[in-house]
XYZ file of C-alpha atoms in Angstrom:
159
model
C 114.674 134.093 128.389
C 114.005 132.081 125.618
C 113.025 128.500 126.289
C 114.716 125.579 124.075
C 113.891 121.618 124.310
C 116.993 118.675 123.414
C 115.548 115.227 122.943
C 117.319 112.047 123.991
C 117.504 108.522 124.174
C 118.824 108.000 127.930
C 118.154 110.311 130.768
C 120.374 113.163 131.059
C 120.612 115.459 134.150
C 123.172 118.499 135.068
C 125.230 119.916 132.655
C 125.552 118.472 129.278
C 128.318 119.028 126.390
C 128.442 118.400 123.573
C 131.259 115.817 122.558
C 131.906 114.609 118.492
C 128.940 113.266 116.770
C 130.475 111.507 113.304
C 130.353 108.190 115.117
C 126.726 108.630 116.096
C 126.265 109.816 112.762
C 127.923 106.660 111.130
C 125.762 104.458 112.850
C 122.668 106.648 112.047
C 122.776 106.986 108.727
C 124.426 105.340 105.816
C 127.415 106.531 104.243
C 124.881 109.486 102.452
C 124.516 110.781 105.774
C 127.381 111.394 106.759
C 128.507 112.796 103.267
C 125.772 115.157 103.905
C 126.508 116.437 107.006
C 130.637 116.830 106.077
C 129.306 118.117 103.098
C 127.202 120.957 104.662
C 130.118 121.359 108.157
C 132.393 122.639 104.814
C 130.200 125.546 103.988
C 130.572 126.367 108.269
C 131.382 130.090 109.192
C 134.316 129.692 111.408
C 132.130 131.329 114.135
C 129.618 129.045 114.156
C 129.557 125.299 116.315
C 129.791 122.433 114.160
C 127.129 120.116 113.549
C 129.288 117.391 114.014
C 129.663 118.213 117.928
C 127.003 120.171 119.572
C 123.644 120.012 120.860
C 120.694 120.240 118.864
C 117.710 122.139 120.657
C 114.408 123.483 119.004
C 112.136 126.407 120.750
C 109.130 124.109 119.521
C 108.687 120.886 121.628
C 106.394 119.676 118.913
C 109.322 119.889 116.019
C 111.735 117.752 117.870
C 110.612 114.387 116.066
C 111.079 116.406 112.630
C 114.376 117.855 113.488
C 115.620 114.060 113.625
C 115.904 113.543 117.791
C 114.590 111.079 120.333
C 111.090 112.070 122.268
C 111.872 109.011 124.811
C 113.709 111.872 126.979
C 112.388 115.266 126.662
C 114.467 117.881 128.569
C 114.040 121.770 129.081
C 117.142 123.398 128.481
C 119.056 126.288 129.007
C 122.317 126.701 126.624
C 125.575 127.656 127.932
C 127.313 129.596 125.194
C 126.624 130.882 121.566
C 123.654 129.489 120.242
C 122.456 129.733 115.981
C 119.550 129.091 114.670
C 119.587 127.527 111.548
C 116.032 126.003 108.945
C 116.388 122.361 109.052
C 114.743 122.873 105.177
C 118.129 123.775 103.915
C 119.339 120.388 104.583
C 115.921 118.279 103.771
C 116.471 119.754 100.533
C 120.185 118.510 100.359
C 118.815 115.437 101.187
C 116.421 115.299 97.893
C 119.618 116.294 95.923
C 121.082 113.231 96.992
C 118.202 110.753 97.101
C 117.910 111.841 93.380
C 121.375 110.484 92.753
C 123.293 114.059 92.090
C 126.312 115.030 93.234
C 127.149 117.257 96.051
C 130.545 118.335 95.294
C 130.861 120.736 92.380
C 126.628 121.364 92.346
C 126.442 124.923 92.620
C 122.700 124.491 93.813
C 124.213 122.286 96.747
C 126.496 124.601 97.598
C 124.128 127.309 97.989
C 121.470 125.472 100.222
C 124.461 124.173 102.166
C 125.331 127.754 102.637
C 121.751 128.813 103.879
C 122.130 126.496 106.020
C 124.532 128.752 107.917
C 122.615 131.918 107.151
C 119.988 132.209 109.800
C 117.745 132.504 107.178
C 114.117 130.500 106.576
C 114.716 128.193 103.268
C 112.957 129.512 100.187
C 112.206 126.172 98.487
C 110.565 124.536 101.347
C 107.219 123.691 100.815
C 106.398 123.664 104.922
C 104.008 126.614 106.008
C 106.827 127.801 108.444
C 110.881 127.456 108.769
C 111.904 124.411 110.696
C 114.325 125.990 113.183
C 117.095 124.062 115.144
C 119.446 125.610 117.373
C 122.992 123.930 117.844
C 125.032 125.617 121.171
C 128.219 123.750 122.566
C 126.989 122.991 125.912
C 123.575 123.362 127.765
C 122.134 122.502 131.473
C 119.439 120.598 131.964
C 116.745 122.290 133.614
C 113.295 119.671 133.734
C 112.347 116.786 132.223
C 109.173 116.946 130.254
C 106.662 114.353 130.527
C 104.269 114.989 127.639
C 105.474 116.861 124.975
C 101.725 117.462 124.344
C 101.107 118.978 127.532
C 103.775 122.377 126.443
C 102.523 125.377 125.056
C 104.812 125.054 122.189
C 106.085 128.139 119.724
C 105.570 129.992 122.921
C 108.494 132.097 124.156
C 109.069 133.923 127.373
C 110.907 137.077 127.101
């Protein structure tokens, strides 16, 4: 079984699923934001759970912070249905696209890291030592909190 970790901002127990996310989204980021993440949900395989309502996990308690999500609740997780694993690089370098005032629409270079995204593949043009993996699934259950994040054996996995 592999283990996965979801990071919150309120306490969470039982089951949890996920429910749409462009509000939180909208009140996250600015209007680039959420361009970005409609932007890369259009490049979605039709099999795959949209980033706009799921629940983000990571296998690495350590990553959570980098992947974008709270450490004030740290949970142990078990998912509840199809789960992908995606490089968060793809869409840090979207991000650089924008923040250097490009376009995303019609950017053939956009379109292709938007489409790694989706791949399950580790993003060539990251300069990080290792892939940044995040796992979106559609529901999970809560299994234990976790105090201190520095306290797990992290990139660990029980099979």
């Amino acid at each position: 079984n592999d283990i996965f970790y979801h990071g919150s901002s309120k306490p969470l127990k039982g089951k949890l699923i996920a429910k749409p996310r462009l509000t939180e989204f909208s009140n996250r980021y600015d209007s680039k934001g959420v361009n970005i993440e409609k932007f890369i949900e259009g490049f979605k395989p039709s099999s795959s759970p949209s980033r706009l309502k799921c629940i983000f996990m990571s296998d690495n308690v350590k990553d959570l912070n980098l992947l974008g999500a709270s450490e004030n609740y740290v949970y142990e997780v078990k998912p509840l249905g199809n789960v992908i694993r995606a490089d968060f690089a793809w869409i840090q370098e979207v991000l650089g696209i924008v923040f250097e005032g490009e376009l995303l629409s019609g950017n053939p270079f956009a379109e292709e890291l938007a489409k790694g995204y989706w791949s399950n593949k580790s993003c060539p043009y990251s300069d990080r030592s290792r892939p940044l993996w995040e796992y979106l699934t559609a529901a999970v259950e809560i299994n234990a909190q976790v105090n201190s994040i520095n306290n797990i054996k992290s990139s660990k996995r029980r099979r």
